[in-house]
Structures are given as structure tokens and as C-alpha cells.
Amino acid sequence: MGDILGLGVTHSPLLVGTDQRMAGIFERVLGSPSLPPAARDQANWPPPMRREWAEHQAGRAAAAHRHRALEGFRAVRAALDAFDPDFILIWGDDQYENFREDGVAQFCVFALDAVDSHPFKRIGAANAWGEPADTVIRSAGHRAGGRYLATSLVEQGFDVSYAYAMRHEAGLPHAFINAMLLLDYDRSGLPWPVVPFHVNCYGSSTISKRGAFAHIDGTGSDELDPPGPSPARCFALGASTAKALLGSPWRVALIASSSWSHSFLTAKNHYLYPDLPSDRARFEEMRDGQLDRWQALTTAQLEDAGQQELLNWVCLAGAMTELRRRPMWTDLAETYIYAAPKAFAVFEAA
């Protein structure tokens, strides 16, 4: 009989980088010639956004935001250490990394033996730890666990893909490796094997927007790709994952890896800042044990709010609802200028 722990974290690249780069996405959009003058005018910004930008320019906001997020990671890591799983399963998305024009899976379970990742391939030595740009992190996989889960999900009616190797030249896509790096922020080691579980969160923007930034740089296409899985389907998949793993011989930590509303996905805010009211609504539902409401969300709602990556958490919500587990601890580190608020959660263990 297996045992399960539910956890939620962000995989924000901004936290993997340095404080000096924390507002990089915001500055990128702010400097875009496609940004309307009215959106550029600070008089039209929400007052808390103006204050946060002033604090950033004074050199204080980035460090404060990092500190708040690290408190979340350390709380989740403490729960992970106490549970000590046989492996961790991470629901994460892919932004034109492993899945490109030659094939996009809605869901894919990676049953790996091991994988070498190059987490600083893009940002170089300007990372939070000052580690060399060519750092390689070798992560153990759990081939048996991944294969067992893929088999069980197919038997339960989910036509999930599976893979025994990564195609991404940098190893694990950033939704997985960043979460692992940040859970090991204090560099004590992350000893557990990992089963990456891909969710096609970006759906209609997966190829056309090259993982969501091409529309800002003007290098993408206006032709939409087929949609990703619906929130209801992700919720059901999470529930079936919990059923499968309860019947396994393993202790497993299920981790949702993502921030929620992203500034660069929120068209109604001219891609400048995220939809905080929507994030607060989802956070209150999670905090109050009302995760069953998430299965009624629609793809259109998530896209309007820039919450495409919430689908990773919807999978976790389905699992926790199936197990009747409520959150023991939650936090939401809000921000207007650092791309996305960062949510964290630790759920009850059996």
C-alpha cells in the first residue's frame, strides 16, 4: 500500500537568477514598442504596483520577494524531508523545450533511469548560487515508478504518453529542474529520484509563441495551436494518479510546479503585470479546502487570467481531493513586477 504527500511550489526562473535580474521580464515588456503609451504611464498602474516598482528601483523589493519565496521553499522542503519519499513526482509544463514541432503530448510520464541537466545554460554564472555556467546536475529517475504509473493511467482511460529519455538538450525542462534547484536552495542535497510528469499547460501558445515570449518579441505566429487539456481533465488525471499510487508499494511526494498568473500571458494587462485578483480567488479556494471547484474552471478562464500553468496545480488538486487531504500550510507571495505571484502548499499526510 503506497503513501502520498501533496506539495506545491513555483519554478520561477527569476529566483534561480540573481536579484539584479529579477525584473528582467517586466523591463522587457516595459521597453517593448508594442506596449501602449497608456500602459507605460505609471499613473495608470495599480497603486501597489507603483510602490513595488519604486522599491525595486531603490534596490529593496527583489531581496524581499526572494526572502518571502524562500520561506515557502523551506517550509515545503521541511515537509519533504519529514516524509522521506521513495521518489518525487513533479507535474510541470514545457515551454518549447522537450516538445517542439515534431510532437506535443498533452500528458507525458518520464520513466527515466537518470538524467543530466544543465540548469544555467541560458543564464550562465549569473545564478543565485554563483555556480559555474557549465554546472551539470545528475538526477536519478525512477523507471519502475514511471512505467507503473503510465500503465495504470492508460488502464484507467487516460491515453498518456511515456518516455524513457529526454529530448531537451539541457536535460530536464526548467519546470522540473528549477523546482528541484529551489527545493535545494541551501544546497544540502536532493536525494530522491524524480518522475517528471509533463502537462501541456501552454496549449494554444506552445509552438506559435515558442513557449510564450515570441508574441512580445514579435517573432511568433498569430496562428493558434490546438488547446491543452482542460482543467476538468487535469483534475481527473490527478485523482487517477492518486488511485494508482495508493495501490503501489511506494511512498510518493506529488509536487505541483508552477507560478499561477503570469504577466507575459495576461493580454488584458498588456502583458505587463499578472491577474492578482484571479490568483487570490484560486488561493482562497485552496486555503479553504475548496479545490473541487477547480474542475469547473475553463481553458478560456485560465487563458484570460494568464493562469495556464495552474493546470499543474489542478492535477495536484484532483489528487488531494481524491484522498480527502486538506492543506496544512499555504502561502502566496504576491508581486506585480516579478512576472508572477508564487504559491506554496503543504497538504496533510495520511
Coordinates of C-alpha atoms in Angstrom, one line a residue:
M1 CA 0.0 0.0 0.0
G2 CA 1.5 3.3 -1.1
D3 CA 1.5 6.6 0.8
I4 CA 1.3 10.1 -0.7
L5 CA 2.2 13.6 0.3
G6 CA 1.0 16.7 -1.7
L7 CA 3.2 19.7 -2.1
G8 CA 3.1 22.9 -4.3
V9 CA 5.9 25.2 -5.3
T10 CA 7.0 27.7 -8.0
H11 CA 9.7 27.0 -10.6
S12 CA 10.3 30.7 -11.2
P13 CA 13.5 31.3 -13.3
L14 CA 13.7 34.7 -11.6
L15 CA 14.5 33.0 -8.3
V16 CA 17.2 30.9 -10.0
G17 CA 18.8 34.1 -11.3
T18 CA 20.1 37.0 -9.3
D19 CA 18.2 39.9 -7.7
Q20 CA 19.7 42.2 -10.3
R21 CA 17.8 40.2 -13.0
M22 CA 14.6 39.8 -11.0
A23 CA 12.7 42.4 -13.0
G24 CA 14.0 41.3 -16.4
I25 CA 10.7 40.2 -17.8
F26 CA 8.9 43.3 -16.6
E27 CA 11.6 45.6 -18.1
R28 CA 11.5 43.6 -21.3
V29 CA 7.8 44.3 -21.7
L30 CA 8.1 47.8 -20.5
G31 CA 10.6 48.5 -23.2
S32 CA 8.6 46.9 -25.9
P33 CA 7.4 49.2 -28.7
S34 CA 4.1 47.3 -28.8
L35 CA 3.2 48.4 -25.3
P36 CA 0.5 51.1 -25.5
P37 CA 1.6 54.5 -24.1
A38 CA -1.3 54.4 -21.6
A39 CA 0.0 51.1 -20.1
R40 CA 3.5 52.6 -19.9
D41 CA 2.2 55.6 -17.9
Q42 CA 2.7 54.8 -14.2
A43 CA -0.3 56.9 -13.3
N44 CA -2.4 54.2 -14.8
W45 CA -0.8 51.4 -12.8
P46 CA -2.4 49.9 -9.7
P47 CA -1.0 51.8 -6.7
P48 CA 0.7 48.7 -5.1
M49 CA 2.5 48.2 -8.5
R50 CA 3.8 51.7 -8.5
R51 CA 5.1 51.3 -4.9
E52 CA 6.7 47.9 -5.7
W53 CA 8.4 49.4 -8.8
A54 CA 9.8 52.3 -6.7
E55 CA 11.0 49.8 -4.1
H56 CA 12.7 47.8 -6.8
Q57 CA 14.4 50.8 -8.2
A58 CA 15.6 51.6 -4.7
G59 CA 17.2 48.1 -4.5
R60 CA 14.9 46.7 -1.8
A61 CA 12.0 44.8 -3.5
A62 CA 13.8 42.0 -5.2
A63 CA 15.6 40.8 -2.0
A64 CA 12.3 41.0 0.0
H65 CA 10.4 39.0 -2.7
R66 CA 13.2 36.3 -2.7
H67 CA 13.1 36.1 1.1
R68 CA 9.4 35.5 1.1
A69 CA 9.6 32.8 -1.6
L70 CA 12.5 31.1 0.2
E71 CA 10.4 30.8 3.3
G72 CA 7.9 28.9 1.2
F73 CA 10.5 26.6 -0.2
R74 CA 12.0 25.9 3.2
A75 CA 8.6 25.0 4.6
V76 CA 7.9 22.6 1.7
R77 CA 11.4 21.2 2.0
A78 CA 10.9 20.5 5.7
A79 CA 7.7 18.6 4.9
L80 CA 9.5 16.7 2.2
D81 CA 12.4 15.8 4.5
A82 CA 10.0 14.6 7.2
F83 CA 8.0 12.4 4.7
D84 CA 11.2 11.0 3.0
P85 CA 9.6 9.5 -0.1
D86 CA 10.8 6.7 -2.3
F87 CA 10.5 9.2 -5.2
I88 CA 9.0 12.6 -6.1
L89 CA 6.6 13.1 -8.9
I90 CA 6.6 16.6 -10.4
W91 CA 3.8 18.0 -12.5
G92 CA 5.4 20.6 -14.7
D93 CA 4.9 22.3 -18.1
D94 CA 7.1 22.6 -21.2
Q95 CA 7.9 25.9 -22.9
Y96 CA 9.2 24.8 -26.2
E97 CA 11.9 22.7 -24.6
N98 CA 11.3 19.0 -24.8
F99 CA 8.2 19.2 -27.0
R100 CA 8.5 21.2 -30.3
E101 CA 7.3 20.9 -33.8
D102 CA 7.9 17.2 -34.1
G103 CA 5.4 16.3 -31.4
V104 CA 3.5 17.8 -28.5
A105 CA 2.0 15.5 -25.9
Q106 CA -0.9 16.5 -23.7
F107 CA 0.5 14.4 -20.9
C108 CA 3.8 12.5 -20.7
V109 CA 5.2 10.4 -17.9
F110 CA 9.0 10.2 -18.0
A111 CA 10.3 6.9 -16.7
L112 CA 13.9 7.7 -16.5
D113 CA 16.9 5.9 -15.2
A114 CA 18.8 9.1 -14.7
V115 CA 19.2 12.5 -16.5
D116 CA 21.9 15.1 -16.7
S117 CA 20.7 18.7 -16.6
H118 CA 22.5 22.0 -17.5
P119 CA 20.3 24.4 -15.4
F120 CA 22.4 27.5 -16.1
K121 CA 22.7 27.0 -19.9
R122 CA 20.6 30.2 -20.5
I123 CA 21.6 32.5 -17.7
G124 CA 25.2 31.4 -17.2
A125 CA 27.0 32.2 -13.9
A126 CA 24.5 34.9 -13.0
N127 CA 22.6 32.5 -10.9
A128 CA 21.6 32.7 -7.3
W129 CA 24.4 30.4 -6.1
G130 CA 27.2 31.9 -8.3
E131 CA 27.8 28.4 -9.6
P132 CA 29.7 27.8 -12.9
A133 CA 27.7 28.3 -16.1
D134 CA 28.5 24.7 -17.2
T135 CA 27.3 23.1 -14.0
V136 CA 25.8 19.7 -14.6
I137 CA 23.3 18.2 -12.2
R138 CA 22.7 14.5 -12.4
S139 CA 19.2 13.4 -11.2
A140 CA 18.2 9.8 -10.6
G141 CA 14.9 8.8 -12.1
H142 CA 12.5 6.1 -11.0
R143 CA 11.9 4.0 -14.1
A144 CA 9.8 1.4 -12.4
G145 CA 7.5 4.0 -10.8
G146 CA 7.1 6.0 -14.0
R147 CA 6.3 2.8 -16.0
Y148 CA 3.9 1.6 -13.4
L149 CA 2.1 5.0 -13.3
A150 CA 1.8 5.3 -17.1
T151 CA 0.5 1.7 -17.3
S152 CA -2.1 2.4 -14.6
L153 CA -3.3 5.7 -16.1
V154 CA -3.8 4.0 -19.5
E155 CA -5.8 1.3 -17.8
Q156 CA -7.9 3.9 -16.2
G157 CA -8.7 5.5 -19.5
F158 CA -6.0 8.2 -19.9
D159 CA -4.1 8.0 -23.2
V160 CA -0.9 9.4 -21.6
S161 CA 2.4 9.3 -23.5
Y162 CA 5.5 8.0 -21.8
A163 CA 9.3 8.3 -22.5
Y164 CA 12.4 6.7 -21.2
A165 CA 14.7 9.6 -22.2
M166 CA 14.6 13.4 -22.6
R167 CA 14.9 15.1 -26.0
H168 CA 15.7 18.5 -24.4
E169 CA 19.4 19.2 -24.9
A170 CA 19.7 20.9 -21.5
G171 CA 18.2 17.9 -19.7
L172 CA 15.2 18.4 -17.5
P173 CA 13.0 21.3 -18.7
H174 CA 13.0 24.3 -16.4
A175 CA 9.7 23.5 -14.7
F176 CA 11.3 20.4 -13.2
I177 CA 15.0 21.3 -12.7
N178 CA 14.2 24.8 -11.3
A179 CA 11.8 23.4 -8.7
M180 CA 14.5 20.9 -7.7
L181 CA 17.1 23.6 -7.5
L182 CA 15.0 25.8 -5.4
L183 CA 13.9 23.0 -3.1
D184 CA 17.6 22.5 -2.5
Y185 CA 18.3 26.2 -2.2
D186 CA 20.6 25.7 0.8
R187 CA 22.5 23.0 -1.1
S188 CA 22.0 20.2 1.4
G189 CA 21.3 17.8 -1.5
L190 CA 18.1 16.5 -3.0
P191 CA 18.4 12.7 -2.6
W192 CA 15.1 11.4 -4.0
P193 CA 14.6 10.0 -7.5
V194 CA 12.2 12.0 -9.7
V195 CA 9.4 11.2 -12.1
P196 CA 8.7 14.2 -14.3
F197 CA 5.1 14.4 -15.4
H198 CA 4.6 16.8 -18.3
V199 CA 1.3 18.7 -18.7
N200 CA 0.7 20.7 -21.9
C201 CA -0.2 23.9 -20.0
Y202 CA 0.6 26.3 -22.8
G203 CA -1.7 24.6 -25.3
S204 CA -2.5 27.2 -28.0
S205 CA 0.8 29.0 -27.4
T206 CA 3.1 26.0 -27.3
I207 CA 4.5 26.3 -30.8
S208 CA 3.1 29.5 -32.1
K209 CA 4.5 31.6 -29.3
R210 CA 7.6 29.5 -28.7
G211 CA 6.8 28.9 -25.1
A212 CA 5.0 32.2 -24.5
F213 CA 7.5 35.0 -25.2
A214 CA 7.5 35.2 -29.0
H215 CA 4.4 37.4 -29.0
I216 CA 6.3 40.0 -27.1
D217 CA 9.4 39.9 -29.2
G218 CA 7.4 39.8 -32.5
T219 CA 8.9 36.5 -33.6
G220 CA 5.8 34.3 -33.1
S221 CA 2.7 33.4 -35.1
D222 CA -0.9 34.6 -34.7
E223 CA -2.0 31.1 -35.7
L224 CA -3.1 29.3 -32.5
D225 CA -2.1 25.7 -31.8
P226 CA -4.5 23.1 -30.6
P227 CA -5.5 23.6 -27.0
G228 CA -4.0 21.8 -24.0
P229 CA -6.0 19.6 -21.7
S230 CA -8.9 21.1 -19.9
P231 CA -8.9 21.8 -16.1
A232 CA -11.5 19.1 -15.7
R233 CA -9.3 16.6 -17.5
C234 CA -6.2 17.6 -15.4
F235 CA -8.3 17.3 -12.2
A236 CA -9.4 13.8 -13.2
L237 CA -5.9 12.8 -14.1
G238 CA -4.7 13.9 -10.7
A239 CA -7.4 11.8 -9.0
S240 CA -6.4 8.8 -11.1
T241 CA -2.7 9.3 -10.3
A242 CA -3.6 9.2 -6.6
K243 CA -5.6 6.0 -7.0
A244 CA -2.7 4.4 -8.9
L245 CA 0.0 5.3 -6.4
L246 CA -2.1 4.3 -3.4
G247 CA -2.0 0.8 -4.9
S248 CA 1.7 0.9 -5.4
P249 CA 4.4 -0.2 -2.9
W250 CA 6.0 3.3 -2.8
R251 CA 5.8 6.5 -0.7
V252 CA 5.5 9.3 -3.2
A253 CA 5.6 13.1 -2.9
L254 CA 3.3 14.7 -5.5
I255 CA 4.6 18.2 -6.4
A256 CA 2.9 20.8 -8.5
S257 CA 5.5 23.1 -10.0
S258 CA 4.5 26.5 -11.3
S259 CA 3.5 30.0 -10.5
W260 CA 0.0 31.0 -11.3
S261 CA -1.0 34.1 -13.3
H262 CA 1.9 35.2 -15.5
S263 CA 2.3 38.8 -16.6
F264 CA 3.6 37.8 -20.1
L265 CA 0.4 35.7 -20.6
T266 CA -2.1 38.3 -19.4
A267 CA -3.3 40.1 -22.5
K268 CA -5.8 42.2 -20.7
N269 CA -3.0 43.8 -18.7
H270 CA -0.9 44.3 -21.9
Y271 CA 1.4 41.5 -20.7
L272 CA 2.9 43.9 -18.1
Y273 CA 1.5 42.5 -14.9
P274 CA -0.4 39.4 -13.7
D275 CA -4.0 39.0 -12.8
L276 CA -3.7 39.1 -9.0
P277 CA -7.5 39.1 -8.3
S278 CA -7.8 35.7 -10.1
D279 CA -4.8 34.3 -8.2
R280 CA -6.2 35.5 -4.9
A281 CA -9.5 33.8 -5.7
R282 CA -7.7 30.5 -6.5
F283 CA -5.6 30.8 -3.4
E284 CA -8.6 31.3 -1.1
E285 CA -10.2 28.3 -2.6
M286 CA -7.1 26.2 -1.9
R287 CA -6.6 27.6 1.6
D288 CA -10.2 26.9 2.5
G289 CA -10.2 23.3 1.2
Q290 CA -12.4 24.1 -1.9
L291 CA -10.2 22.6 -4.5
D292 CA -13.1 20.7 -6.1
R293 CA -14.1 24.0 -7.6
W294 CA -11.1 23.9 -9.9
Q295 CA -12.5 21.2 -12.0
A296 CA -15.2 23.6 -13.1
L297 CA -12.7 26.2 -14.4
T298 CA -12.4 26.5 -18.2
T299 CA -9.5 26.9 -20.5
A300 CA -10.9 30.3 -21.5
Q301 CA -10.8 31.4 -17.9
L302 CA -7.3 30.3 -17.3
E303 CA -6.1 32.0 -20.6
D304 CA -7.8 35.2 -19.7
A305 CA -6.1 35.3 -16.3
G306 CA -2.7 34.2 -17.7
Q307 CA -3.0 31.1 -15.4
Q308 CA -2.1 28.5 -18.0
E309 CA 0.4 26.9 -15.7
L310 CA -2.2 26.5 -12.9
L311 CA -3.0 23.2 -14.7
N312 CA 0.0 21.6 -12.9
W313 CA -1.7 22.6 -9.6
V314 CA -5.1 21.4 -10.9
C315 CA -3.6 17.9 -11.2
L316 CA -2.5 18.1 -7.6
A317 CA -5.9 19.4 -6.6
G318 CA -7.5 16.3 -8.2
A319 CA -5.2 14.1 -6.3
M320 CA -5.7 15.8 -2.9
T321 CA -9.5 15.9 -3.4
E322 CA -9.5 12.1 -4.2
L323 CA -7.5 11.5 -1.0
R324 CA -9.6 14.0 1.0
R325 CA -6.5 15.8 2.1
R326 CA -6.7 19.5 3.1
P327 CA -3.8 21.9 3.0
M328 CA -1.9 22.3 6.3
W329 CA 0.0 25.3 5.2
T330 CA -0.2 27.7 2.3
D331 CA 1.3 31.0 1.2
L332 CA 1.1 33.4 -1.8
A333 CA 4.0 35.8 -2.4
E334 CA 2.3 38.5 -4.4
T335 CA 4.0 40.7 -6.9
Y336 CA 3.2 42.9 -9.9
I337 CA 6.6 43.3 -11.4
Y338 CA 8.3 40.0 -10.9
A339 CA 6.4 38.1 -13.5
A340 CA 4.0 36.0 -11.3
P341 CA 2.9 35.6 -7.7
K342 CA 4.5 32.5 -6.1
A343 CA 2.2 30.0 -4.4
F344 CA 3.2 27.3 -1.9
A345 CA 1.3 24.5 -0.2
V346 CA 1.8 21.6 2.1
F347 CA -1.1 19.1 2.4
E348 CA -2.0 16.7 5.1
A349 CA -0.2 13.4 5.1
A350 CA -2.1 10.2 5.9

